[in-house]
Coordinates of C-alpha atoms in Angstrom, one line a residue:
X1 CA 4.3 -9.8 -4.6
X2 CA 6.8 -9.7 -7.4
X3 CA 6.9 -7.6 -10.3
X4 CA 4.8 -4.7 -10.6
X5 CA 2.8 -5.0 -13.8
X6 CA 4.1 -7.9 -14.9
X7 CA 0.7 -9.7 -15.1
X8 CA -0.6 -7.0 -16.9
X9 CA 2.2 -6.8 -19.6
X10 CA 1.5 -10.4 -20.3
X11 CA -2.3 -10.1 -20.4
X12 CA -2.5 -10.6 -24.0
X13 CA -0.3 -14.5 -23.2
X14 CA -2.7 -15.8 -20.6
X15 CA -3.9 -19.5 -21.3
X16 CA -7.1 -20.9 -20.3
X17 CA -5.7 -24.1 -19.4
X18 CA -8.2 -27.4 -19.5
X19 CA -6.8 -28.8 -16.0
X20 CA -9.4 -31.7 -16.1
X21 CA -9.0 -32.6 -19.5
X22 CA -5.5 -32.6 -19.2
X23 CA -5.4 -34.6 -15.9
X24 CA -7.7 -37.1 -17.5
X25 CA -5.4 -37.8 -20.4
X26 CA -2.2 -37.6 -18.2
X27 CA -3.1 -40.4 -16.1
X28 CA -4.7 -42.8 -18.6
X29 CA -1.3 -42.2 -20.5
X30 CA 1.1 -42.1 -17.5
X31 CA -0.8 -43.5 -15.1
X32 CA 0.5 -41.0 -12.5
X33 CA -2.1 -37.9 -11.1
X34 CA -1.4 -34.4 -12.4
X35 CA 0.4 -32.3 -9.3
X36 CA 0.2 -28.6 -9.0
X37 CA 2.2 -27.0 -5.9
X38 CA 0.2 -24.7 -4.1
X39 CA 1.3 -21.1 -2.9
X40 CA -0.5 -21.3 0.0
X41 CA -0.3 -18.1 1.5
X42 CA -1.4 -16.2 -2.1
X43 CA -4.2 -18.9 -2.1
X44 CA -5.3 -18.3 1.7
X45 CA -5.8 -14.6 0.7
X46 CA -7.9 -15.3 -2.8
X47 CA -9.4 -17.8 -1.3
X48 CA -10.8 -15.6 1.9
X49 CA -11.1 -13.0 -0.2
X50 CA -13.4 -15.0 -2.7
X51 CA -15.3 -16.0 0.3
X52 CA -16.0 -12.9 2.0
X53 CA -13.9 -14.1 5.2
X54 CA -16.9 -16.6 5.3
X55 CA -14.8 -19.3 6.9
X56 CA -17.8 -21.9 6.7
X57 CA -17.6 -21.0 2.9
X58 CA -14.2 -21.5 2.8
X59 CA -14.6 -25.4 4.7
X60 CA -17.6 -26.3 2.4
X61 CA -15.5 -25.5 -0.6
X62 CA -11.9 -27.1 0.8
X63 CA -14.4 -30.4 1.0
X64 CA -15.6 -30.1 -2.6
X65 CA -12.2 -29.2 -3.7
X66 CA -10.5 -32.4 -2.6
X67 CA -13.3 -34.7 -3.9
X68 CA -13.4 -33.2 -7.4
X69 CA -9.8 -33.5 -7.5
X70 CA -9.5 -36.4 -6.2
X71 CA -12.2 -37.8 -8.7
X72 CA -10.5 -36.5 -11.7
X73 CA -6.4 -37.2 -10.8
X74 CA -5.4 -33.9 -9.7
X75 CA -2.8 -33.7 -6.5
X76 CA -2.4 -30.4 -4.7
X77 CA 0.2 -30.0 -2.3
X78 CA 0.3 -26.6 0.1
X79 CA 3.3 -25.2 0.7
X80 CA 3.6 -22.3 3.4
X81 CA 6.6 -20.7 4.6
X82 CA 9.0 -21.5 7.0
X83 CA 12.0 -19.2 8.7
X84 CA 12.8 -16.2 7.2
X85 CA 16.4 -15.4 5.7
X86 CA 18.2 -12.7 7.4
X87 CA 18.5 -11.3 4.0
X88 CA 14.8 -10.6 3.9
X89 CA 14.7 -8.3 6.6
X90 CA 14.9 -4.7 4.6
X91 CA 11.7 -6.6 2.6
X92 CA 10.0 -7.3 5.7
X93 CA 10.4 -4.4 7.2
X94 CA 9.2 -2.0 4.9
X95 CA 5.9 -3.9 4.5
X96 CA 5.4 -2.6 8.4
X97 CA 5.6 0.5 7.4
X98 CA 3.3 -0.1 4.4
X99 CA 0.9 -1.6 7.4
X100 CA 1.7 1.4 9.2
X101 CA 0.6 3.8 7.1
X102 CA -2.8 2.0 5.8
X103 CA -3.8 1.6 9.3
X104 CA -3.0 5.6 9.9
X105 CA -4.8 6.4 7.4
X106 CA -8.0 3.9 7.9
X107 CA -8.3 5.8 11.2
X108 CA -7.6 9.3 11.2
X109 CA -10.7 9.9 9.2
X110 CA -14.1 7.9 8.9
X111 CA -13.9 5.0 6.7
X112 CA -16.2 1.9 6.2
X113 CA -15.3 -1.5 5.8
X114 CA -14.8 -1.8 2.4
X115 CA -12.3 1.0 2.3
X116 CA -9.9 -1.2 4.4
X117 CA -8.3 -3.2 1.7
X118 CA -10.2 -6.0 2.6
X119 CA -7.3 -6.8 5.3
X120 CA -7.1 -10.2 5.8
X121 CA -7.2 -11.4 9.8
X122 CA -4.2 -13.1 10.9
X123 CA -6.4 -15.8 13.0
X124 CA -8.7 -16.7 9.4
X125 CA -5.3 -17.6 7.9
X126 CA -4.0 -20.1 11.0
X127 CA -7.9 -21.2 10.7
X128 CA -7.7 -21.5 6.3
X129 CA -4.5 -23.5 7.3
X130 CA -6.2 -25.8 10.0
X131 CA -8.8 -26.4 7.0
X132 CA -6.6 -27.5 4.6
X133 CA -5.3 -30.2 6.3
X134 CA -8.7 -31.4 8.0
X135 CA -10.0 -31.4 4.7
X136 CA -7.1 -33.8 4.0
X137 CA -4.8 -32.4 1.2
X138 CA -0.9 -32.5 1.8
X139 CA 0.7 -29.2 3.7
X140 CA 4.3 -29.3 3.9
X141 CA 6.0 -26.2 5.4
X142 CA 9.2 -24.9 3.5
X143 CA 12.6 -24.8 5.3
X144 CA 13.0 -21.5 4.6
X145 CA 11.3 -19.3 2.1
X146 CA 8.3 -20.8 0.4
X147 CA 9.3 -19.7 -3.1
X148 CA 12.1 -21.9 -3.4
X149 CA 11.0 -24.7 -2.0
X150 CA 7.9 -24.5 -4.2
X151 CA 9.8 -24.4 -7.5
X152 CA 12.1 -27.2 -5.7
X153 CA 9.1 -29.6 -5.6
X154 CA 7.3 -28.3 -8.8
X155 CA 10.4 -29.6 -10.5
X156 CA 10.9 -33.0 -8.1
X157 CA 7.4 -34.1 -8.3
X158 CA 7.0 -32.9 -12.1
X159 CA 4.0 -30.7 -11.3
X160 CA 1.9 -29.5 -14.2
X161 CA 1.5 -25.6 -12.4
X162 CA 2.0 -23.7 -9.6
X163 CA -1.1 -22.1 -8.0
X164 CA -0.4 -18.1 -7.1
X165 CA -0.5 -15.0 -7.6
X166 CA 3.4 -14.1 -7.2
X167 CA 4.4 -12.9 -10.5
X168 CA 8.4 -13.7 -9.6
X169 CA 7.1 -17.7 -10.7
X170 CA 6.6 -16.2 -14.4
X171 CA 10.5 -16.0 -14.9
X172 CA 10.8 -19.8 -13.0
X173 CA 11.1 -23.0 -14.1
X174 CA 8.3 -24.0 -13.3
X175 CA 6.1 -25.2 -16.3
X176 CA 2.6 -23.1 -15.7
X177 CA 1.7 -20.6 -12.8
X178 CA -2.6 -20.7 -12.6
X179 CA -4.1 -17.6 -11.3
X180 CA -5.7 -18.5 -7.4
X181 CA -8.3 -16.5 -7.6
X182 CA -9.3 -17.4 -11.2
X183 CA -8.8 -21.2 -10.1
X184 CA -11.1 -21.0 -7.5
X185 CA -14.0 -19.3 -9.7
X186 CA -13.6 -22.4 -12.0
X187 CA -13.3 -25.1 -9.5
X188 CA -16.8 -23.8 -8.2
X189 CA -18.0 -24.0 -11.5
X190 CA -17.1 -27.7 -11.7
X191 CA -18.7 -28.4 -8.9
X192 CA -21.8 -26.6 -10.0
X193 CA -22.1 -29.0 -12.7
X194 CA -23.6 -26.1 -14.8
X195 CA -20.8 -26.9 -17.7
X196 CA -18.9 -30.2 -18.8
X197 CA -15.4 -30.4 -17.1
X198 CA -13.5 -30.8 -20.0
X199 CA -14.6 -27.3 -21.0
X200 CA -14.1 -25.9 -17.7
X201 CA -10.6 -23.5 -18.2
X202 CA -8.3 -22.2 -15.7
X203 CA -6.5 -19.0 -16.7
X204 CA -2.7 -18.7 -15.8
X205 CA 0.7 -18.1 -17.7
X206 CA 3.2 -20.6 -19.5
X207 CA 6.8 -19.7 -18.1
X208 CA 8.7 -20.3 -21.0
X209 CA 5.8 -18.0 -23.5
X210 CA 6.5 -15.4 -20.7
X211 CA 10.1 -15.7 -20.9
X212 CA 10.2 -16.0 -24.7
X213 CA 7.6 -12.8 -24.6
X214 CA 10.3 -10.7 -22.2
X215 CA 13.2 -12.1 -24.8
X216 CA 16.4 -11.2 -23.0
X217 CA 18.9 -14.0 -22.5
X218 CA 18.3 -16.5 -19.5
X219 CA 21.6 -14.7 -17.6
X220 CA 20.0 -11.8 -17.7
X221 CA 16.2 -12.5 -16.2
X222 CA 17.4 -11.8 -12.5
X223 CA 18.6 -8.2 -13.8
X224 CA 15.1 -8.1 -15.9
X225 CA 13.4 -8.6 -12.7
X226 CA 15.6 -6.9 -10.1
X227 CA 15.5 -3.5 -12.5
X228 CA 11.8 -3.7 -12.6
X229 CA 11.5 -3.4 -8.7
X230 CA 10.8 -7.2 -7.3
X231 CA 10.2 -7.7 -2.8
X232 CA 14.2 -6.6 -2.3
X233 CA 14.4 -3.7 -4.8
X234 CA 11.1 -1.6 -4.8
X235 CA 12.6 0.7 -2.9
X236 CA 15.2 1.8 -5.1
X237 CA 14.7 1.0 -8.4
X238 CA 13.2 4.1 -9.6
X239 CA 16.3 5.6 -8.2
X240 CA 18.3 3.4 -10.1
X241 CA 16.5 3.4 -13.9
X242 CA 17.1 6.9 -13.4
X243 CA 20.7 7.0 -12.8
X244 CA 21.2 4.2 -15.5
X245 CA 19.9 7.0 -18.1
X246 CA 15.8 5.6 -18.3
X247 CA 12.7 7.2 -17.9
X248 CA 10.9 6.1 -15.3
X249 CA 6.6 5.4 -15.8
X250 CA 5.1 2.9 -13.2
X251 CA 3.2 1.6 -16.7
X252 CA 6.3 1.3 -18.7
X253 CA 8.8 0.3 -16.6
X254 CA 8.7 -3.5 -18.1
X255 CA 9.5 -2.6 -22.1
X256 CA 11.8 0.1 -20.9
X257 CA 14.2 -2.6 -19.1
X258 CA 13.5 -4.8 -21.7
X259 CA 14.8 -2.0 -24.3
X260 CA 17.8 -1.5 -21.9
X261 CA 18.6 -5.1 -21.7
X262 CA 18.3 -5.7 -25.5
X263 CA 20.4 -2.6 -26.0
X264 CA 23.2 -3.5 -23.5
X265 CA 26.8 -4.7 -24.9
X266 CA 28.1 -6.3 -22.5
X267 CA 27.2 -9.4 -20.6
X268 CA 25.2 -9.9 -17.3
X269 CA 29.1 -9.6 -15.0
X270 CA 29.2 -6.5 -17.0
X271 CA 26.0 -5.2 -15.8
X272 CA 26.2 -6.6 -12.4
X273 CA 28.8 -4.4 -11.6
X274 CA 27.7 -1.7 -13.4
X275 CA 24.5 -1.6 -11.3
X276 CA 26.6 -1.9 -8.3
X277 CA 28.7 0.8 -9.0
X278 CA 25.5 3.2 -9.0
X279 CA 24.2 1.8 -6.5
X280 CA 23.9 4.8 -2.9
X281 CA 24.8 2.5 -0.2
X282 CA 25.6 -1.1 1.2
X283 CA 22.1 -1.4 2.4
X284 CA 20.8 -0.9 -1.8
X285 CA 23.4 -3.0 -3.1
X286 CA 22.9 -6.2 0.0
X287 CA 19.1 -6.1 -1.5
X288 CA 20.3 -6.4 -5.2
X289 CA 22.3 -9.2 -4.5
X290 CA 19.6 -10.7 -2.5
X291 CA 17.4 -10.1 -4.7
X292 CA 19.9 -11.9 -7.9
X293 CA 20.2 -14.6 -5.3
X294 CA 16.3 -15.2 -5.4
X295 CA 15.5 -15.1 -8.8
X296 CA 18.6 -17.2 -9.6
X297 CA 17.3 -20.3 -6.8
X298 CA 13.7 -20.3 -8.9
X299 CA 15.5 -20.6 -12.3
X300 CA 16.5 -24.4 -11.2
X301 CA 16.3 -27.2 -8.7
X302 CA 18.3 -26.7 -5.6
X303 CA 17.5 -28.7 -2.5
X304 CA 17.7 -27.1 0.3
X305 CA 18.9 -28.5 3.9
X306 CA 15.9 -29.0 7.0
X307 CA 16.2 -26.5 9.6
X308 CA 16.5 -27.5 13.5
X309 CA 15.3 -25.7 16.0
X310 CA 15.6 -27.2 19.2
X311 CA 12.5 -28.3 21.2
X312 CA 9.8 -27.8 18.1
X313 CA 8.9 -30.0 15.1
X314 CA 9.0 -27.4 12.7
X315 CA 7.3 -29.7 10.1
X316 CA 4.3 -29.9 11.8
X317 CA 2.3 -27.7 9.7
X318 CA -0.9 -28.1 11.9
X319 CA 1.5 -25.9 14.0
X320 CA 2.1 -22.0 14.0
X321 CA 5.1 -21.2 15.5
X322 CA 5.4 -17.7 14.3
X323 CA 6.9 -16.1 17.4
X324 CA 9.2 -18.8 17.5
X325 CA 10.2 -18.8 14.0
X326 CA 10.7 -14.7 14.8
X327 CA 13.2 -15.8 17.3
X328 CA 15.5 -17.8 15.1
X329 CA 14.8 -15.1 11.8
X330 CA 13.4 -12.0 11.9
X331 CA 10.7 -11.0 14.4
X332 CA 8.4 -9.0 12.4
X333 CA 4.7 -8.5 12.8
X334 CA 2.4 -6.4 11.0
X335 CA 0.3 -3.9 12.2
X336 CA -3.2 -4.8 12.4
X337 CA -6.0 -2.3 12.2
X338 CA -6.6 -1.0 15.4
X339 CA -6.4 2.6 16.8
X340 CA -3.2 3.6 16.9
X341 CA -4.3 6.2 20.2
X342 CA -5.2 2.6 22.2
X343 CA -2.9 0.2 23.9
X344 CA -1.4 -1.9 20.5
X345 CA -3.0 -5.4 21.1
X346 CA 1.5 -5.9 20.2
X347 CA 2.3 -4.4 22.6
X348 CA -0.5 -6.3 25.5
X349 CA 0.4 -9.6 24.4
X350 CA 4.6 -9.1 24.6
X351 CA 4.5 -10.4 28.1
X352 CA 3.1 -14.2 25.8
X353 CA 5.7 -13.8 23.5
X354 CA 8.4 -13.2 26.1
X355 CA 7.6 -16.7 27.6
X356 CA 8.1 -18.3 24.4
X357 CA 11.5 -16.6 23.7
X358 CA 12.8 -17.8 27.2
X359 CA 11.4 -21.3 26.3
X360 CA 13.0 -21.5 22.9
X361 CA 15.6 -19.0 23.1
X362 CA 16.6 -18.7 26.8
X363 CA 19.5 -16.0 27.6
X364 CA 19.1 -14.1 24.6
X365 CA 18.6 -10.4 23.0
X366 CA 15.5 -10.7 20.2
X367 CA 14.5 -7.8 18.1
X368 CA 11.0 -7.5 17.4
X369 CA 9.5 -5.4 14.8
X370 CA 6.2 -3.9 14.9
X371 CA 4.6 -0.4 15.7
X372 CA 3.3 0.1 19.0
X373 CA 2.3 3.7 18.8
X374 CA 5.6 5.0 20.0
X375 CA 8.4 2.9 18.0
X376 CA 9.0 0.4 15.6
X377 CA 11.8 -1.6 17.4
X378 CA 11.4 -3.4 20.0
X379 CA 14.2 -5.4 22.5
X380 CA 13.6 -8.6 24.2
X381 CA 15.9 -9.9 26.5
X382 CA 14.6 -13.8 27.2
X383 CA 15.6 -15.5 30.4
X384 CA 15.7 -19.1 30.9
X385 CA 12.3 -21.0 31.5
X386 CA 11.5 -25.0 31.0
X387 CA 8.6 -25.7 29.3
X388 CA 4.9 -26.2 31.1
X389 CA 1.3 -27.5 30.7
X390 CA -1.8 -24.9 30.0
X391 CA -2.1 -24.5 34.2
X392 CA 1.6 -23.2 34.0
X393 CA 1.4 -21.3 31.2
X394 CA -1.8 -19.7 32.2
X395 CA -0.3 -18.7 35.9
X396 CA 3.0 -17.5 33.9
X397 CA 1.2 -15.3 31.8
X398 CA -0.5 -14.1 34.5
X399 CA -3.9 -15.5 35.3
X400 CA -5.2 -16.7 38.7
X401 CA -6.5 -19.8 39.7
X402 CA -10.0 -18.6 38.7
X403 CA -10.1 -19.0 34.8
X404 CA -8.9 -23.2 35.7
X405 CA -12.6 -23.9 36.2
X406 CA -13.2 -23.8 32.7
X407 CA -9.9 -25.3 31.2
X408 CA -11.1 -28.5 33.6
X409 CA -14.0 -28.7 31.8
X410 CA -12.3 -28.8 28.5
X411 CA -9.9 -30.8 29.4
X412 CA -12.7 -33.7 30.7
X413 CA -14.7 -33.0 27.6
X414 CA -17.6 -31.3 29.4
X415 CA -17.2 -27.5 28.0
X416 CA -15.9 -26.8 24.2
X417 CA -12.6 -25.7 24.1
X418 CA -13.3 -22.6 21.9
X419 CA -15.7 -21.5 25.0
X420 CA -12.5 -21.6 27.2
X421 CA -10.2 -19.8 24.7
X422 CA -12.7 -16.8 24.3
X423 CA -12.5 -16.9 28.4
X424 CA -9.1 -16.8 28.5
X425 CA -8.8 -13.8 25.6
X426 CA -11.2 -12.2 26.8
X427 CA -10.3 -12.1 30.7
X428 CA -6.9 -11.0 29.5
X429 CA -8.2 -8.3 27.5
X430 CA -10.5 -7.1 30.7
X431 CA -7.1 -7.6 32.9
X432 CA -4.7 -5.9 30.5
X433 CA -6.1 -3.3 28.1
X434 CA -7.1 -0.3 29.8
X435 CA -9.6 2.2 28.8
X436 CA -10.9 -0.6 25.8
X437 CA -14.1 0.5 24.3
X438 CA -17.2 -1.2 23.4
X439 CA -16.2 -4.6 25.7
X440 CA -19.2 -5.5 26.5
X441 CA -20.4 -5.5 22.8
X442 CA -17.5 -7.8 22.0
X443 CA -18.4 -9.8 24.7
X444 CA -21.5 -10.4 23.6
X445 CA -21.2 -10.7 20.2
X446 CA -18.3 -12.5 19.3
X447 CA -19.8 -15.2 21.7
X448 CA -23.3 -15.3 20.2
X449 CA -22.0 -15.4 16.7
X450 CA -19.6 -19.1 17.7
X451 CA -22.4 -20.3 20.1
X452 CA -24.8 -20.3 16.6
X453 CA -22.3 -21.8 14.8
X454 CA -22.6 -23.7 11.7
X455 CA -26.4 -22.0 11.6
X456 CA -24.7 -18.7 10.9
X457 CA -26.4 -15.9 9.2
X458 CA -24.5 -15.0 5.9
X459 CA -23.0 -11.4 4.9
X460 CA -21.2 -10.6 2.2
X461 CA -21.6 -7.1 2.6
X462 CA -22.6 -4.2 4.8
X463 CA -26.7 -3.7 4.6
X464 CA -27.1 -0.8 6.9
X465 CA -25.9 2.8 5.5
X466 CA -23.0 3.9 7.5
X467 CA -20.0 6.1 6.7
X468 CA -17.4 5.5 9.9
X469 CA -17.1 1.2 10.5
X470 CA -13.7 2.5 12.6
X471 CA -14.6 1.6 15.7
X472 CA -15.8 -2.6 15.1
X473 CA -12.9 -2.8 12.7
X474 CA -10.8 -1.5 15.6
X475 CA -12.6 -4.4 18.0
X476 CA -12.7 -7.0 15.4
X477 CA -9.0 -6.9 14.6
X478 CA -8.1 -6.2 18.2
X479 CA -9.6 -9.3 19.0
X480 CA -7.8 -11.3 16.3
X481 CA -4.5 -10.3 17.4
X482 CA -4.5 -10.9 21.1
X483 CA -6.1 -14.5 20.0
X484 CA -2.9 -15.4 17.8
X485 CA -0.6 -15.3 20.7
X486 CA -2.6 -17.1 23.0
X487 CA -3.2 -19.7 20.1
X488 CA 0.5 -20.6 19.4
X489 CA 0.9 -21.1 23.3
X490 CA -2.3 -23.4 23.3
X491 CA -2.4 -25.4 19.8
X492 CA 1.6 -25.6 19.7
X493 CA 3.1 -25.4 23.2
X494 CA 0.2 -27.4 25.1
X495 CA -0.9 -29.4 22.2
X496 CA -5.2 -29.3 22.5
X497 CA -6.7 -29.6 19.1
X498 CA -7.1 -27.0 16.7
X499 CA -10.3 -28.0 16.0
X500 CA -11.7 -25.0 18.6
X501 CA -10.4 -22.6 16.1
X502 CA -13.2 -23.0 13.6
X503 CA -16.0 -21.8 15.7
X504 CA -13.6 -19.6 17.4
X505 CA -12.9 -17.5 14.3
X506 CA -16.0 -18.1 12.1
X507 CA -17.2 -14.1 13.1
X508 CA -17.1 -12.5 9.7
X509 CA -16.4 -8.6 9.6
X510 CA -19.2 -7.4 7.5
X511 CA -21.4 -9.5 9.8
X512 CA -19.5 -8.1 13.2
X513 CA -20.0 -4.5 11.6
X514 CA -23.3 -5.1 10.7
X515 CA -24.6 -6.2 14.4
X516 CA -22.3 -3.2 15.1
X517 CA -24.4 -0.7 13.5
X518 CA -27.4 -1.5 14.6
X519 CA -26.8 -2.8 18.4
X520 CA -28.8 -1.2 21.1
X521 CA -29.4 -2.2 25.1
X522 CA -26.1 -4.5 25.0
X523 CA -25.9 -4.6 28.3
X524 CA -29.8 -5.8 28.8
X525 CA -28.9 -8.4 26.4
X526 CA -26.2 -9.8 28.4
X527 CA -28.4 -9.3 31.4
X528 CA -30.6 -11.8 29.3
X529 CA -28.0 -14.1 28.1
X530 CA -26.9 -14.6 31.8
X531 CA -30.0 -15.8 32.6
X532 CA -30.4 -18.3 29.8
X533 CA -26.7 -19.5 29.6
X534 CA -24.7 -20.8 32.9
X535 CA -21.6 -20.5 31.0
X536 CA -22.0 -17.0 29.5
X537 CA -22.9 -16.4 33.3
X538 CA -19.9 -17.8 34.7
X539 CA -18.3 -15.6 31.9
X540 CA -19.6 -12.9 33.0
X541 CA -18.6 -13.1 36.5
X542 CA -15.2 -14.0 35.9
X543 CA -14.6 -10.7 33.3
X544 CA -16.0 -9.0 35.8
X545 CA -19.2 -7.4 33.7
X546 CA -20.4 -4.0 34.6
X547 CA -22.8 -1.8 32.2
X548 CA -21.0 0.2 30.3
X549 CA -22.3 4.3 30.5
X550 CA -24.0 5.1 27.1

């Protein structure tokens, strides 16, 4: 995210900011609590990253966050992103293809766990989400792309720092940028209470040392950063440097523009048009624009105007509404590590998605964007549908009257909601993904890990030896992204709690891989579990459970 090698250039400028001691003296002075805006999505990775995917680590320290800050006048406020601009497309798309090819490569040759880039599971981010506002600090969701509306309210709420890891906030105005990962590594050191607060740093980057360090003039930063290869010019800025006369080296690409800059007589109209002029083709020369455009929007305040979309709050950030969002923007979806020679979990749940688009977007033609195995593009045409309860859109999506047994029970308070979800995912995967191995482990598995929860055993790593982890990191993502769909019909669209998704998704993959490795007689343990649980029974029955041929 940002500027390759930025961070690293400026290694030598990192602060180790005293937040507490700073917040202390702010308010006593000011009265008023030190703010620092929140990237969300950088912190949502660091922060399950940090955690292993533990999601009950995650919710222990989200609790001890907001009472330590709240005990020593520190404000966060999450920001995640809203729609995105039509202008982001080219950017969005090529990070499918960067998707594509790590999950090709994950699986045409055994790999373990660790070798998949730690990928984080789209269903732990709605859950990290869910757990920041339960654990009651302030989400807002941006009207469009976070990044602006993060500097916008760093600057209206005179916030101390941002908190990510996007390296495009170095050349903003925002005052500091604090390093997520870093910040969580100290805020569990306060809480420790192994060393006094006001000793307690938090390493990040002063904007203005950064820009002073880069020392080009202010009119020229976007250029800095667009030369360098930011989200809407990596693809083409080696290209560029080159034809521009520059050597190109991934580690010394930042003093080379610098140099180039420094060097260049004219002034930044000069040199806008002078890139353009080199530039191959409208496609290249849209991005550098875009990418101007972006850099120029964090340099200062501009407010930006709420987006309507009919039918939807789009401000309720409890909310998902990423297929709907794709509607009205860009319908992209990443691909998530799965076989690419079995049904894409994409491409089962499309018939969900469809629903929504004729909901929110009836009579219309939406692209979506994701590999299925055959192609990359993919054309919707919604119809015209009115909006139903869960029986409705259960029925529409193609269920039978069977599963409505246990949605009565939730809905009367007699059966957990997260047990009727995994029914519902799970009978869909049974009804609509043919020839899908291991089932009967998942079934199993998934549901003994929830049922135990919060007395969860803890992994933070793989303890059996084992060189191939493809096939559970095939079923553990599989199950992830079927889940998503049928979550923004359920928590946005029929409004139950979201409160099911934190025992739900609480499965971590190095414990899924783990009970994995060393499973045996699967189906004897079902055969067991029937006879113990009436619901994993009544499971059972309705998936139709057979013993699967070793």
């Amino acid at each position: 995210m940002g500027i390759s090698k930025l961070k690293t250039y400026l290694s030598p400028y990192t602060r180790r900011l005293k937040l507490f001691w700073i917040a202390e003296k702010y308010f006593y002075q000011k009265k008023r609590e030190t703010v620092l805006i929140v990237d969300s999505s950088s912190f949502i990775f660091d922060l399950l990253l940090h955690f292993n995917h533990d999601l009950q680590a995650v919710e222990n320290f989200l609790k001890d966050l907001k009472v330590i800050c709240g005990e020593h006048y520190i404000s966060l406020i999450f920001v995640r992103e809203g729609i995105n601009p039509s202008r982001k497309a080219t950017e969005l798309i090529r990070r499918i293809e960067q998707s594509v090819t790590t999950r090709n490569n994950f699986f045409e040759s055994p790999h373990t766990v660790k070798q998949a880039n730690i990928q984080i599971c789209i269903l732990h981010i709605r859950t990290a989400y869910h757990l920041i506002v339960k654990a009651g600090f302030q989400l807002i969701r941006a009207y469009s792309e976070a990044d602006p509306f993060i500097i916008a309210n760093s600057i209206k709420r005179k916030a101390y720092a941002i908190i990510s890891m996007d390296t495009d906030f170095y050349l903003s105005s925002a005052l500091n940028v604090i390093f997520p990962y870093q910040f969580i590594t100290s805020i569990l050191l306060a809480c420790s209470k192994k060393k006094p607060l006001n000793q307690i740093t938090f390493d990040g980057i002063c904007c203005e040392e950064c820009k002073r360090k880069i020392n080009v003039s202010s009119t020229f930063i976007p250029y800095f950063s667009c030369l360098c290869g930011n989200d809407f010019t990596k693809s083409f800025n080696q290209k560029l440097l080159k034809k521009l006369g520059l050597c190109f080296n991934y580690n010394t690409v930042i003093p080379t523009v610098i140099d180039f800059i420094q060097s260049f007589t004219g002034d930044e109209n000069d040199l806008h048009h002078h890139i353009l002029n080199l530039l191959d083709n409208d496609e290249e020369k849209e991005q550098f624009e875009n990418g101007i455009y972006q850099i120029n929007r964090l340099a200062r305040y501009i407010p930006e105007k709420p987006v309507i979309i009919p039918g939807i709050d789009l401000y309720n950030t409890e909310h998902s509404y990423s297929t709907t969002l794709g509607a009205w923007s860009i319908a992209s979806k990443h691909s998530p590590l799965c076989y690419p020679n079995y049904l894409s979990p994409l491409k089962a749940t499309r018939k969900i998605r469809k629903i929504i688009y004729s909901i929110f977007k009836p009579n219309s033609t939406i692209t979506e964007y994701y590999d299925d195995g055959e192609k990359k593009q993919h054309t919707v045409h919604s119809k015209k549908l009115d909006n139903g309860d869960i029986y409705w859109w259960l029925k529409s999506i193609g269920f039978d009257d069977s599963i409505f047994d246990f949605v009565n029970l939730s809905m009367n308070n007699e059966l957990p909601w997260w047990k009727t979800v995994f029914a519902i995912v799970m009978k869909y995967i049974s009804t609509n993904c043919p020839n899908f191995k291991h089932y009967n482990f998942l079934l199993y598995e998934w549901y003994v890990i929830c049922r135990d929860y919060p007395n969860l055993k803890r992994f933070s790593n793989i303890k059996i030896p084992g060189e191939d982890h493809r096939d559970p990191v095939h079923l553990f993502n599989y199950f992830h992204s079927v889940c998503f769909d049928f979550n923004e019909v359920l928590i946005d669209y029929v409004n139950i709690s979201p409160d099911y998704l934190i025992p739900l998704t609480v499965p971590c993959i190095y414990q899924f891989v783990n009970e994995f490795i060393i499973q045996s007689n699967v189906d004897s343990k079902i055969d067991l579990l029937i006879s113990e649980d009436n619901f994993f029974a009544k499971l059972c029955q309705l998936v139709g459970f057979n013993h699967e041929t070793e």
